[in-house]
CSV table of C-alpha atoms in Angstrom, one decimal:
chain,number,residue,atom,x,y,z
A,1,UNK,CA,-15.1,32.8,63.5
A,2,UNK,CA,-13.7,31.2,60.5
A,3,UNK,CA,-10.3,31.3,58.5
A,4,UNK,CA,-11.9,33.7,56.0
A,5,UNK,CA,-13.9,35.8,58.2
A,6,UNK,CA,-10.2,36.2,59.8
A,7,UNK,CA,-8.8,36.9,56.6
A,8,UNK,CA,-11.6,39.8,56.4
A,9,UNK,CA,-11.0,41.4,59.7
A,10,UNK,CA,-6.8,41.5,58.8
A,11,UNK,CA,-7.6,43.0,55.2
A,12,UNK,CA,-10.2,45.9,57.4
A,13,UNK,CA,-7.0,46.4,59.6
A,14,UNK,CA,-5.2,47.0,56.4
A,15,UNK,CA,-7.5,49.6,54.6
A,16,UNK,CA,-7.6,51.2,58.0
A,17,UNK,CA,-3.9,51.4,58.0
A,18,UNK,CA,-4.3,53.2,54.5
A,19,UNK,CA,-7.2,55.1,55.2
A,20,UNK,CA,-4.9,57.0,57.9
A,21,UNK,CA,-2.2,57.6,56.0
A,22,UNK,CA,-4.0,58.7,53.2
A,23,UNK,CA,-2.4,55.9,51.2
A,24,UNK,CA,-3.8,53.7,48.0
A,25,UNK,CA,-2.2,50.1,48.9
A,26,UNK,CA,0.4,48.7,50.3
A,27,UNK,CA,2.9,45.6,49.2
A,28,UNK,CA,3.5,43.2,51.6
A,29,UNK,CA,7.1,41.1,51.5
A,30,UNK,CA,7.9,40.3,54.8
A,31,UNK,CA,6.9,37.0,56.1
A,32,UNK,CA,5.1,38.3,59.5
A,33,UNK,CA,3.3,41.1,57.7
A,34,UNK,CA,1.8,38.5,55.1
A,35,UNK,CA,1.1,36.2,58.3
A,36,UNK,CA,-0.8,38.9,59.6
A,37,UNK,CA,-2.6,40.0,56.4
A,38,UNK,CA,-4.0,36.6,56.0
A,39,UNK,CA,-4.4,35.2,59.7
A,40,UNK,CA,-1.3,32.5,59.5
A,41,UNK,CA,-0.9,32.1,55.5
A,42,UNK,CA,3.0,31.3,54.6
A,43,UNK,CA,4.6,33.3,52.0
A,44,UNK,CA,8.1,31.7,52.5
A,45,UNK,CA,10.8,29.2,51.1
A,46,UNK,CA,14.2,29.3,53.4
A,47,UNK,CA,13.2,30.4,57.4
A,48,UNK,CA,16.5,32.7,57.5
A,49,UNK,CA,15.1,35.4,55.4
A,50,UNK,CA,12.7,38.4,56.9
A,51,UNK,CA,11.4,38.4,53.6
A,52,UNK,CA,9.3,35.4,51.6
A,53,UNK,CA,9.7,34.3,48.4
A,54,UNK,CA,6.3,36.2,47.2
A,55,UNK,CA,4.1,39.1,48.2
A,56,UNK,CA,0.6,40.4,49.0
A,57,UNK,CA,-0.6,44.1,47.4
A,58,UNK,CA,-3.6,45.4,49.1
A,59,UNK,CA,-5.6,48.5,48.1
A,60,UNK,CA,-8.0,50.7,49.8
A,61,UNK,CA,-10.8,49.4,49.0
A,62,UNK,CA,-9.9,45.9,50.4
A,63,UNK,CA,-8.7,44.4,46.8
A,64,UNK,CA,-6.3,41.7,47.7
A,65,UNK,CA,-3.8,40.5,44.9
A,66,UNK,CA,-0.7,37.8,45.1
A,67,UNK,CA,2.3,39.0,42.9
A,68,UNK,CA,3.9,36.4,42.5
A,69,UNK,CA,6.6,34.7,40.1
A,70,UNK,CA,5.3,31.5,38.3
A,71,UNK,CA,7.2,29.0,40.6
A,72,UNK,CA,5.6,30.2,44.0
A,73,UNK,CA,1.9,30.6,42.4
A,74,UNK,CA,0.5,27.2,42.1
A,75,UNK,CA,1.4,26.1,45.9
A,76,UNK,CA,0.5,29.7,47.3
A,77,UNK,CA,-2.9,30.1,45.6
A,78,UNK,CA,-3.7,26.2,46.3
A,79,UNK,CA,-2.1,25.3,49.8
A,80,UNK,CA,-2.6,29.2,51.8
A,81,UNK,CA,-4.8,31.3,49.8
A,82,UNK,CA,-7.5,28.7,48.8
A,83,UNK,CA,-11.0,30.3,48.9
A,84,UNK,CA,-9.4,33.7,50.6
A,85,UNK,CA,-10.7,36.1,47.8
A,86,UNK,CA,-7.3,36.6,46.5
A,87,UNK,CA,-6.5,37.3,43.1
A,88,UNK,CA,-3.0,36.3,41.8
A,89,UNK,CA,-0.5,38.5,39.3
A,90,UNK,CA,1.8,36.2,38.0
A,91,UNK,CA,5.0,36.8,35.9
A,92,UNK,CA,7.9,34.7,35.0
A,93,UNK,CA,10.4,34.3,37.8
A,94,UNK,CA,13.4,36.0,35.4
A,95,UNK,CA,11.5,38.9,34.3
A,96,UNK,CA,11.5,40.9,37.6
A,97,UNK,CA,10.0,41.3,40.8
A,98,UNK,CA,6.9,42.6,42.9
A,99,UNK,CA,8.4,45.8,43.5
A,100,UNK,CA,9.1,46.0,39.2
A,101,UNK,CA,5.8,45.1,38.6
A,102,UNK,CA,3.7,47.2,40.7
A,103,UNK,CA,5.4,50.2,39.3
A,104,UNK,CA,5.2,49.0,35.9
A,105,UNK,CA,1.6,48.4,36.0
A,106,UNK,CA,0.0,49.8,39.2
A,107,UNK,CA,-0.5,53.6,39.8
A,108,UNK,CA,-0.9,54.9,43.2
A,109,UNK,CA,0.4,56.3,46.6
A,110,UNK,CA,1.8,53.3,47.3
A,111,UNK,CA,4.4,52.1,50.5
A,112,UNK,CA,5.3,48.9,51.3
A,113,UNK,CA,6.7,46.8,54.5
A,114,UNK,CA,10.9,46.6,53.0
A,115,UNK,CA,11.4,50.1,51.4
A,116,UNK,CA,11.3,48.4,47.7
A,117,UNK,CA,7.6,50.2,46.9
A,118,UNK,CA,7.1,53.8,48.7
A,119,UNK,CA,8.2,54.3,52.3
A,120,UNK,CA,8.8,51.5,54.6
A,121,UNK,CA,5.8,51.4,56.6
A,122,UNK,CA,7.0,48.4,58.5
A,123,UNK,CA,7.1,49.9,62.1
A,124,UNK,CA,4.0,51.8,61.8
A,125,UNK,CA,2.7,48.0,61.0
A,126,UNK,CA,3.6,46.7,64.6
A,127,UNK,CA,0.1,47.7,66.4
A,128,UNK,CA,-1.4,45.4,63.9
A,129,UNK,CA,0.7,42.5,64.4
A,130,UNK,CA,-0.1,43.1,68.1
A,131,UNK,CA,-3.5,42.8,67.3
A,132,UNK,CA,-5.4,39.4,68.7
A,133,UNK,CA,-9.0,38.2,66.9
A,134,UNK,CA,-11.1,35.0,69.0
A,135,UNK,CA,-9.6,32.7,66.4
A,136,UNK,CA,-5.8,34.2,66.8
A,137,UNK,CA,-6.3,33.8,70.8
A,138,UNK,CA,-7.5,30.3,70.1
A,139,UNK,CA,-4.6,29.9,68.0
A,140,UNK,CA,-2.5,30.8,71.2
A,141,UNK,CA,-4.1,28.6,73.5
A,142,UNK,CA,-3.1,25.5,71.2
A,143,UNK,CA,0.7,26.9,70.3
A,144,UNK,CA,1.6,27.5,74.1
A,145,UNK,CA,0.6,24.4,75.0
A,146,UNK,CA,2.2,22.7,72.0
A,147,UNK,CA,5.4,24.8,73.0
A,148,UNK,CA,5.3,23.7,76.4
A,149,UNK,CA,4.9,20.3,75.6
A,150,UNK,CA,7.7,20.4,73.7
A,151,UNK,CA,10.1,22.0,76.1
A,152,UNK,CA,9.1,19.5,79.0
A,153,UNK,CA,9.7,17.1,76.7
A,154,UNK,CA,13.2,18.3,75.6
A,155,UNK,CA,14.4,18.9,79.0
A,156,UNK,CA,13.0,15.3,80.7
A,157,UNK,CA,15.5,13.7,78.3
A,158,UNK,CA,18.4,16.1,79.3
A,159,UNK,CA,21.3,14.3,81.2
A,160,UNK,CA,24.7,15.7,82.6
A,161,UNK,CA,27.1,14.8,79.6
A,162,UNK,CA,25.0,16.5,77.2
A,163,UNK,CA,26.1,19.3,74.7
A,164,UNK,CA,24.1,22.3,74.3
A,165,UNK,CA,24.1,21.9,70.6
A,166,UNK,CA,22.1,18.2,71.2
A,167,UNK,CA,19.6,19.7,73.7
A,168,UNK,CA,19.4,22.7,70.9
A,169,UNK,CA,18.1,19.9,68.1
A,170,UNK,CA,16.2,18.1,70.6
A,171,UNK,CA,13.7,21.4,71.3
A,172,UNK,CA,14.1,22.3,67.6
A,173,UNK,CA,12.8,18.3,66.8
A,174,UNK,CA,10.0,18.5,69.7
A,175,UNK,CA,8.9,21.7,68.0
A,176,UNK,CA,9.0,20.7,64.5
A,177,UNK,CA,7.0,17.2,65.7
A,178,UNK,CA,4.1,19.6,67.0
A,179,UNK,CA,4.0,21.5,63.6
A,180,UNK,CA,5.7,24.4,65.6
A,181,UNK,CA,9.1,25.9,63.8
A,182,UNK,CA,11.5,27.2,66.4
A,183,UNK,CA,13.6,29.9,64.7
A,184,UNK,CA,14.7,31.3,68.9
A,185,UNK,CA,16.9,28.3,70.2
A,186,UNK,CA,19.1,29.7,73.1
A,187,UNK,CA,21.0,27.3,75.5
A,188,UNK,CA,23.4,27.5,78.1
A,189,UNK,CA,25.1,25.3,80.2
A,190,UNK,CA,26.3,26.1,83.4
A,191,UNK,CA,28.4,29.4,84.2
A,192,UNK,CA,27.0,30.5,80.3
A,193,UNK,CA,24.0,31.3,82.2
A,194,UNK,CA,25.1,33.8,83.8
A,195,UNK,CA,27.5,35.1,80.7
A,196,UNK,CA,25.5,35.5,78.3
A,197,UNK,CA,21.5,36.5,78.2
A,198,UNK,CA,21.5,35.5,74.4
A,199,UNK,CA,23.1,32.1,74.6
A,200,UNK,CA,23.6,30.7,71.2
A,201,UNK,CA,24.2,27.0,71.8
A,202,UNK,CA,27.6,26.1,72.3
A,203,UNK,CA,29.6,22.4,71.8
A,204,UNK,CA,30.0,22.7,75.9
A,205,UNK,CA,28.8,20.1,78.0
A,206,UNK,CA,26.5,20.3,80.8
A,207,UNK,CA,28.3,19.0,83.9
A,208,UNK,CA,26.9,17.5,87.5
A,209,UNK,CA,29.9,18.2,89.8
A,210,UNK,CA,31.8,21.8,90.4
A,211,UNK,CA,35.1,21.6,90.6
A,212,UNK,CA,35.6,23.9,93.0
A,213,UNK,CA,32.9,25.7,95.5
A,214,UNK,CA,33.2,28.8,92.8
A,215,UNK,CA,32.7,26.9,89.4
A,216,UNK,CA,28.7,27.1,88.6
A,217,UNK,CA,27.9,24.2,87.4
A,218,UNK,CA,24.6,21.2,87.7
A,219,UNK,CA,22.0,23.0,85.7
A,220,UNK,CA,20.8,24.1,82.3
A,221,UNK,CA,18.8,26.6,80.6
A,222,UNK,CA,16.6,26.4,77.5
A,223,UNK,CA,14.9,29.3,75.9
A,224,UNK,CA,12.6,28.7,72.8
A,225,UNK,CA,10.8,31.0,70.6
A,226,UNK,CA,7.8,28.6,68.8
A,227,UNK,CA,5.7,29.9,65.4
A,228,UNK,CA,3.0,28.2,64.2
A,229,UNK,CA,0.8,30.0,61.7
A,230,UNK,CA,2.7,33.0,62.0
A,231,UNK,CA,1.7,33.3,65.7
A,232,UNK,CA,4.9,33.6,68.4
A,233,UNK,CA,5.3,31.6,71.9
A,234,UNK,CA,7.6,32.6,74.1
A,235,UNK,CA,8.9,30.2,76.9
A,236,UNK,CA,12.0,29.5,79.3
A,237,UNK,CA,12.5,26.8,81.5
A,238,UNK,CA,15.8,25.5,84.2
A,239,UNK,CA,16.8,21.9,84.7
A,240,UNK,CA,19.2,21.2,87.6
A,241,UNK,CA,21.6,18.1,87.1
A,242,UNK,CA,23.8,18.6,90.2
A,243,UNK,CA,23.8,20.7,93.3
A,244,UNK,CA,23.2,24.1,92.3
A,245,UNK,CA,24.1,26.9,94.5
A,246,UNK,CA,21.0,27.9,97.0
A,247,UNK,CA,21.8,31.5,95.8
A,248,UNK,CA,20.9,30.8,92.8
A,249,UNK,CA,17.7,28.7,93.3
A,250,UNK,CA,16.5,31.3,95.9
A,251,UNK,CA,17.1,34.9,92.8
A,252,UNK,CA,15.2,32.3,90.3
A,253,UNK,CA,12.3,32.6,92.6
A,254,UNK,CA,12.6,36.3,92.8
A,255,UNK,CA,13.2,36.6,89.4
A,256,UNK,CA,9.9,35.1,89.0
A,257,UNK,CA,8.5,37.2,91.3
A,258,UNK,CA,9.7,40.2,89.1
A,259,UNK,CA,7.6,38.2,85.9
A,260,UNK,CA,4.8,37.6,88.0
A,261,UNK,CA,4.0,41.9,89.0
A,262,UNK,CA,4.8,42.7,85.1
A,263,UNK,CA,1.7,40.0,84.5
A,264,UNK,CA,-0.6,41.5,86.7
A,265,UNK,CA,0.5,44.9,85.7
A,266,UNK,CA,-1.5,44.7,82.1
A,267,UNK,CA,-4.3,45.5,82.2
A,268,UNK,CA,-7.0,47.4,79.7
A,269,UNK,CA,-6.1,51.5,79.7
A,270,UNK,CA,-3.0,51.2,80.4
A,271,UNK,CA,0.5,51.9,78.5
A,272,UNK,CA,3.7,49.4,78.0
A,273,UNK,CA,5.4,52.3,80.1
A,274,UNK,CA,2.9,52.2,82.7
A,275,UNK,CA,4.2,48.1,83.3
A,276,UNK,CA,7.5,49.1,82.4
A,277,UNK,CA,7.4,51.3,85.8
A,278,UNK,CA,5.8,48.4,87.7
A,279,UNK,CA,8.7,46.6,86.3
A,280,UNK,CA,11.5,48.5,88.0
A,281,UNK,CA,10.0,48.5,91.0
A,282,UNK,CA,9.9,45.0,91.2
A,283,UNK,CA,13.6,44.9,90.5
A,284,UNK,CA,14.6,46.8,93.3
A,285,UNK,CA,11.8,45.5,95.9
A,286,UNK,CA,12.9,41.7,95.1
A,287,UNK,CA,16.2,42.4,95.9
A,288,UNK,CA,17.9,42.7,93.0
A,289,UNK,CA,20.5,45.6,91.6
A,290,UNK,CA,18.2,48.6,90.6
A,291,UNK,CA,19.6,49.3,87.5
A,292,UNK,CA,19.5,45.3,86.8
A,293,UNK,CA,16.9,45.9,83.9
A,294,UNK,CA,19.3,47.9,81.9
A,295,UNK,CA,21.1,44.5,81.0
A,296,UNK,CA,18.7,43.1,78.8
A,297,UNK,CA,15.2,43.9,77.1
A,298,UNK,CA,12.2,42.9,79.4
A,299,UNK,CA,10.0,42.1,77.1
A,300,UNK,CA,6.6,42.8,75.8
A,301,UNK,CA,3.7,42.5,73.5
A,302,UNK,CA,3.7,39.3,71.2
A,303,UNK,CA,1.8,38.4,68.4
A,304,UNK,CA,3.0,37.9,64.4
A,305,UNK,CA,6.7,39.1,65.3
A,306,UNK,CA,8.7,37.7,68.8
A,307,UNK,CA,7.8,41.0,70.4
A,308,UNK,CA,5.7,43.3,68.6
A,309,UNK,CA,6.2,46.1,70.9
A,310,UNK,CA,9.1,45.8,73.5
A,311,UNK,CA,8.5,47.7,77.2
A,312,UNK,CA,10.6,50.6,78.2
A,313,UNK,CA,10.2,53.6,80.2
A,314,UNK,CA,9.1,55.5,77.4
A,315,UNK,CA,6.7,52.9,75.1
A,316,UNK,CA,3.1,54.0,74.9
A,317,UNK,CA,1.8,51.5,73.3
A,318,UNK,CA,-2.2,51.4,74.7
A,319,UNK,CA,-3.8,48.1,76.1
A,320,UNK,CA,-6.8,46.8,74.6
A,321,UNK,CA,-7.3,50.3,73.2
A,322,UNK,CA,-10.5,50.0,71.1
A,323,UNK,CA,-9.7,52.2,68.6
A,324,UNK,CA,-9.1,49.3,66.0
A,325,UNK,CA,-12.3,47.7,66.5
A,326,UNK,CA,-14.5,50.5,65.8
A,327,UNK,CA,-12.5,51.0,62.2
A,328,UNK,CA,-13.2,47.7,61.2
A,329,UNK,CA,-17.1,47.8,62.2
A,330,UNK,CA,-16.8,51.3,60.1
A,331,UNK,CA,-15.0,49.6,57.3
A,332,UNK,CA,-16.7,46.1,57.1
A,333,UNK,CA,-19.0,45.7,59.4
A,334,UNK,CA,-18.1,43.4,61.6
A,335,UNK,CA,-18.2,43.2,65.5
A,336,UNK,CA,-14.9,42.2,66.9
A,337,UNK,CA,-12.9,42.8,70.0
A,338,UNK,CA,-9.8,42.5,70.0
A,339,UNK,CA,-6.7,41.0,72.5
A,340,UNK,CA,-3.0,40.7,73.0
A,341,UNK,CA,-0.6,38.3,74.1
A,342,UNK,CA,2.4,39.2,76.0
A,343,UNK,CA,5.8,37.7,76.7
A,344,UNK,CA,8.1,39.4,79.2
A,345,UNK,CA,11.3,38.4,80.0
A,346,UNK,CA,13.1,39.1,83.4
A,347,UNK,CA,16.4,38.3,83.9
A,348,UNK,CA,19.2,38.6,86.4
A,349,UNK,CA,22.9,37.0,86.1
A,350,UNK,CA,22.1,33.0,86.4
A,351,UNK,CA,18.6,33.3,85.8
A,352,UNK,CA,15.5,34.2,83.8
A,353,UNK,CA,11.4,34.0,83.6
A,354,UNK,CA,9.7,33.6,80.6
A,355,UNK,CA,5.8,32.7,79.8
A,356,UNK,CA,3.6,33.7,77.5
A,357,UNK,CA,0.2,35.0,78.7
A,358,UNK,CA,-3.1,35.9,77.0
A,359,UNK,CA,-5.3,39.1,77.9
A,360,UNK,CA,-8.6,38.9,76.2
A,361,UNK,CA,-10.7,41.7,75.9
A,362,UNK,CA,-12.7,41.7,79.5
A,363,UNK,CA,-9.4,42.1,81.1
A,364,UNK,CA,-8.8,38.4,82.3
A,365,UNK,CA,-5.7,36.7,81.6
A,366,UNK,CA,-4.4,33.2,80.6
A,367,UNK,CA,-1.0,31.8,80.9
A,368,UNK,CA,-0.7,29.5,77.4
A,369,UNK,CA,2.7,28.1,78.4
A,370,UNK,CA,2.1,25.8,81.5
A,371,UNK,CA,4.3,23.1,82.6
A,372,UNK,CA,2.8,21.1,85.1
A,373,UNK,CA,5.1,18.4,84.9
A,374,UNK,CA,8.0,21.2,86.9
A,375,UNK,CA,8.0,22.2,90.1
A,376,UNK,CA,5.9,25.2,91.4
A,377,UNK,CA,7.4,28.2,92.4
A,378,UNK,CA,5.7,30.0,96.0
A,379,UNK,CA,5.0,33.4,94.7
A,380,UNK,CA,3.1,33.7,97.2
A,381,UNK,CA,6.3,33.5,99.7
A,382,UNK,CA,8.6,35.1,97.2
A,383,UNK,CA,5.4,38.3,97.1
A,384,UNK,CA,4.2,37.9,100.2
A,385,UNK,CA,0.7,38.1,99.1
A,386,UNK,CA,-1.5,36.3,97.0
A,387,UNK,CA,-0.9,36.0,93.3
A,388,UNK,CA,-3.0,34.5,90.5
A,389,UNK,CA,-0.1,33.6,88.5
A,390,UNK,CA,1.9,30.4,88.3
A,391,UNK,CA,5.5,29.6,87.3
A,392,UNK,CA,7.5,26.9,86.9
A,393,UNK,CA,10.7,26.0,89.1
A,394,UNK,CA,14.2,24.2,88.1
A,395,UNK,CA,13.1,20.7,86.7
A,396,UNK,CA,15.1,18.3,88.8
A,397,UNK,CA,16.8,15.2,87.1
């Protein structure tokens, strides 16, 4: 599959989209929608915005046109959209915006992904971004293992004495080395761990030695969220500088444990709340509170967003549904099955799991963000059973 026959299969998705909605296009502003319109393309200047600097209007019949302002044209049309079929509109960056000129000179039933053209459609968007092609899972397979790369690297060079803000721009420098940005940066030191399960990094030092048989201290956790072409990684990983408490060492493992049923729980035909149910049981057969789950979100599907569709009791979102694939055959005529990746999260105070891990369209599964150079964790013990999947333990210093 090439870069334009992936471009082709997103811009099918799209017409679909309208199609069902009974729509004539659709103006896309967001950076993860234009990433997913055009398989990786960026449409932004500054990271911090949700929204990029230009935008893509696509109509039912598959026309694909850049509106753009006269400073972002010239890099866009050359450096992203080279040889995509894209047309561009181009006005002069103090005489308006996309939104301004599709209603001056477009007619329609039009909606858009940030409420400036129509409805915002932006939620209704979120099955597509879930959406995997052969090249996007390809894509995967290269960004986990970039990702992982990078976090081994960040945390073989963490030392007791170190701030979380330095082991923060260490990840966020082993990222940006591997063409990766890394816009989720979370690390805690020590008794933040168990404080906090969105740990912004913090001046605190990691420390080796408690001061006293209560203080937690001796280990670290680093949590990064890596894009690269628009794709999301998700991956969290432990390193222990000092003597950390068996108790905690001994709910990691189960914690694992709890990641490693929600992995074999996906599979084709079934719903996010059909996992979701797999993953409460886990909670309370591992040992942990039952209610522990309503402390943070668990997860779910990835793709062009950090989770495209989060699990709870009542998501339905379908596995490998094929309803997608047949609309694009209709629409272009192309053969294509699609995939997802998925990132859960489980986490208990002190600890956490996080991988992300591929399902292709047979049903077989791939975990992208593998760190062989940490220790193994014995699921097997921790399940008492056998268990295809593999996670990584506390990296020791």
């Amino acid at each position: 599959m090439t870069e334009q026959e992936l471009m082709r299969v997103r811009i099918a998705l799209l017409q679909a989209f309208l199609r069902e909605h009974n729509l004539d296009g659709i103006l896309l502003s967001r950076t993860d929608n234009f990433a997913m319109a055009t398989g990786g393309r960026r449409n932004y200047v500054g990271i911090a915005s949700d929204t990029g600097a230009c935008s893509l209007f696509v109509n039912k019949n598959g026309d694909v046109t850049l509106i753009t302002n006269n400073i972002e044209e010239p890099r866009i049309m050359e450096e992203e959209l080279s040889g995509c079929g894209c047309t561009a509109h181009r006005f002069l960056w103090f005489e308006g915006n996309a939104a301004q000129i599709i209603a001056k000179e477009y007619s329609g039933a039009f909606v858009s992904d940030d409420g400036s053209v129509g409805d915002n459609v932006n939620s209704k968007l979120a099955y597509l971004r879930a959406l995997l092609t052969p090249l996007e899972l390809e894509k995967y397979r290269l960004l986990g293992q970039l990702a992982a790369e990078a976090m081994t690297a960040t945390l073989s060079d963490v030392k007791a004495g170190m701030s979380e803000a330095d082991i923060a721009a260490r990840l966020i420098a082993e990222g940006a080395k591997r063409r990766c940005l890394v816009p989720v940066c979370l690390v805690a030191a020590d008794a933040r761990i168990a404080q906090y399960r969105h740990p912004l990094p913090t001046c605190a030092h990691l420390a080796s030695d408690a001061v006293s048989e209560n203080c937690v201290r001796g280990y670290v956790m680093v949590v990064g969220g890596f894009v690269r072409e628009g794709l999301t990684v998700s991956i969290t990983r432990f390193k222990r500088v000092g003597d950390v408490k068996t108790e905690i060492l001994e709910a990691e493992n189960r914690i694992c444990g709890v990641d490693a049923m929600l992995q074999e729980a996906c599979e084709p035909g079934k719903t996010l709340a059909d996992v979701f149910s797999v993953c409460q049981r886990a909670y309370r057969e591992l040992g942990f509170v039952g209610t522990e789950w309503h402390n943070h979100h668990q997860g779910g599907t990835t793709g062009y967003a950090g989770r495209t569709f989060k699990g709870s009791p009542h998501e339905m979102f379908p596995i490998l549904d094929e309803l997608w694939s047949s609309r694009v055959k209709e629409i272009a005529g192309i053969d294509i099955e699609f995939g997802h990746a998925f990132a859960w999260n489980p986490s208990a105070p002190g600890v956490k799991s996080e991988d992300t891990f591929l399902l292709y369209p047979d049903g077989t599964k791939q975990i992208v963000t593998l760190t062989p150079a940490f220790p193994t964790i014995d699921l097997e013990a921790v399940l008492e059973r056998p268990t295809p999947v593999v996670k990584s333990g506390f990296l020791e210093a």
